[in-house]
Amino acid sequence: MINNYLSKIIVLFLLLTNLGFSQNNYSVSPIPHQVYTTGATSLATLDDRYSEVIPIGFDFDFYGNNHNELVISTNGYVNFNLENATIYSEYFFDTPLAQLNVNVQNSIFACYHDLYNFDDIGSLTYSTVGNAPFRKFVVIFENQPHFGGQCSSNLSSFQLILYETFNFIDVQIIDKPACTAWMGGRALIGILNQDGTNSLAPPGRDTGVWTASQEGWRFSRPFENATYNYVVCDDDEDGIAVFNLNLVKEELSSGAPESVLIYTSQSDAEAGTNGISSSDFSNVNPNEQTLFAFFNGTITQVKLMVIDCNTDYDLDSIANDLEDLNGDGNLYNDDTDGDGIPNFLDNDDDGDMVLTEFEYVFPNGRSSDAGDPLDTDADGIPNYLDNDDDGDGVLTINEDYNGNNNPMDDDTNSNEIPDYLDNQVALSLTENQLVKLIQIYPNPAENFISIANQSEWSIDKISIYAINGSKVKEVNNFNNNQTIDVSTLQSGLYLINIQMNNQNLNYKFLKK
């Protein structure tokens, strides 16, 4: 199963490379389908027309250029060339994304096809939601008729979401039919830079005839590593909070916190003067302040952020303070699936392609007063943090047997239990018996884990994998009295592969 999981990652990487990832530094990947419903500003949906200039509400980086305004085309995309405001918007295209007309360069194509909202059947709205520095700009195309007499009964609904700080681009397709009677039914999803030299489309979504429903895609760029982010809740709504600088030092130095020096300005950090001596620091600038940490000859920005925790930034129904899983007070360093997005901003905390809002449920209802969150395989890790919900050794993301990026609608044995919650689908009886004879404890673990083997066979090899599929530790010829040191691992969810009796058994544990 591990090899299968890694092969999927390699295949995805090759797809991204072929689509231009190595050239433009963007990647595209499937994400769970999530629909935004928000109060919004309506736009007139004139045929083939750009909107007036619209403020995004924050700075957004697109191909290295910062924008705080854009125009929206009634044909399913946004454009950053503001001189296009209120003029004709190109509807016709018959080439791949990389060869599109110069008139549509510098664009994000949520679902580019010729649309004509006659008689105001559908709606086109936009809004900026959330609070700084994690706001979203949301454009909603709802029930937009296709152009052409024979095609006008076909309605497309989709959404485009731009993220502050992360600069993510999400496309959510609610329903997109195809009608070949006009323009051959061509449509596309993708991004195209200002001079048309770099572009990227999801697999199967470049110019062509295709249909889609309940489908999500994310375009993203690599994160910068030169910043340490520290996010806390604003309990009294004054934008001021106390930050524990000892935590910053410990996480930056990994064992030598006393050697980390923190300053309020870069010039002080460069000169080594006026260092902050106290372990507690209250930000002077409301909501956000940047400090500078000097360690091992380098200067790292320490970005302090005070946020309104009454806002559910990731729409997962979990209170932000409950997403501080390691309990250190910093919301930003809790990232269960290791995707670079902290849990309080991540709508899929365990990276299994099932929205957290669907997994954060309780045996007696959705209220947290009803007990502990649901844990299908009773392994001590609730489903919303567990990337193998049924404990069958197959990652939930790999139980998407119909290949539509949604494990929730796969029910191989038609028992009305999704395969990712049914451990009888993926395991043979022998494997199932073996799995129950192995116990891993403590779980969650902080420094060491022990593995109790109650079977008659010895363990040949133990491999520990991060959520992204990379191997972080390996132990050969394991014996029952042995412990495994996990103290150096980052906090998050890990997969343990145990080889014994010519079989591969898979477990997981949560590192505090």
Tab-separated table of C-alpha atoms in Angstrom, residues 146 162 209 408:
chain	number	residue	atom	x	y	z
A	146	HIS	CA	-24.550	28.484	-22.136
A	162	LEU	CA	-8.527	33.806	-3.978
A	209	VAL	CA	-15.157	18.967	-24.253
A	408	MET	CA	-17.377	9.583	0.267
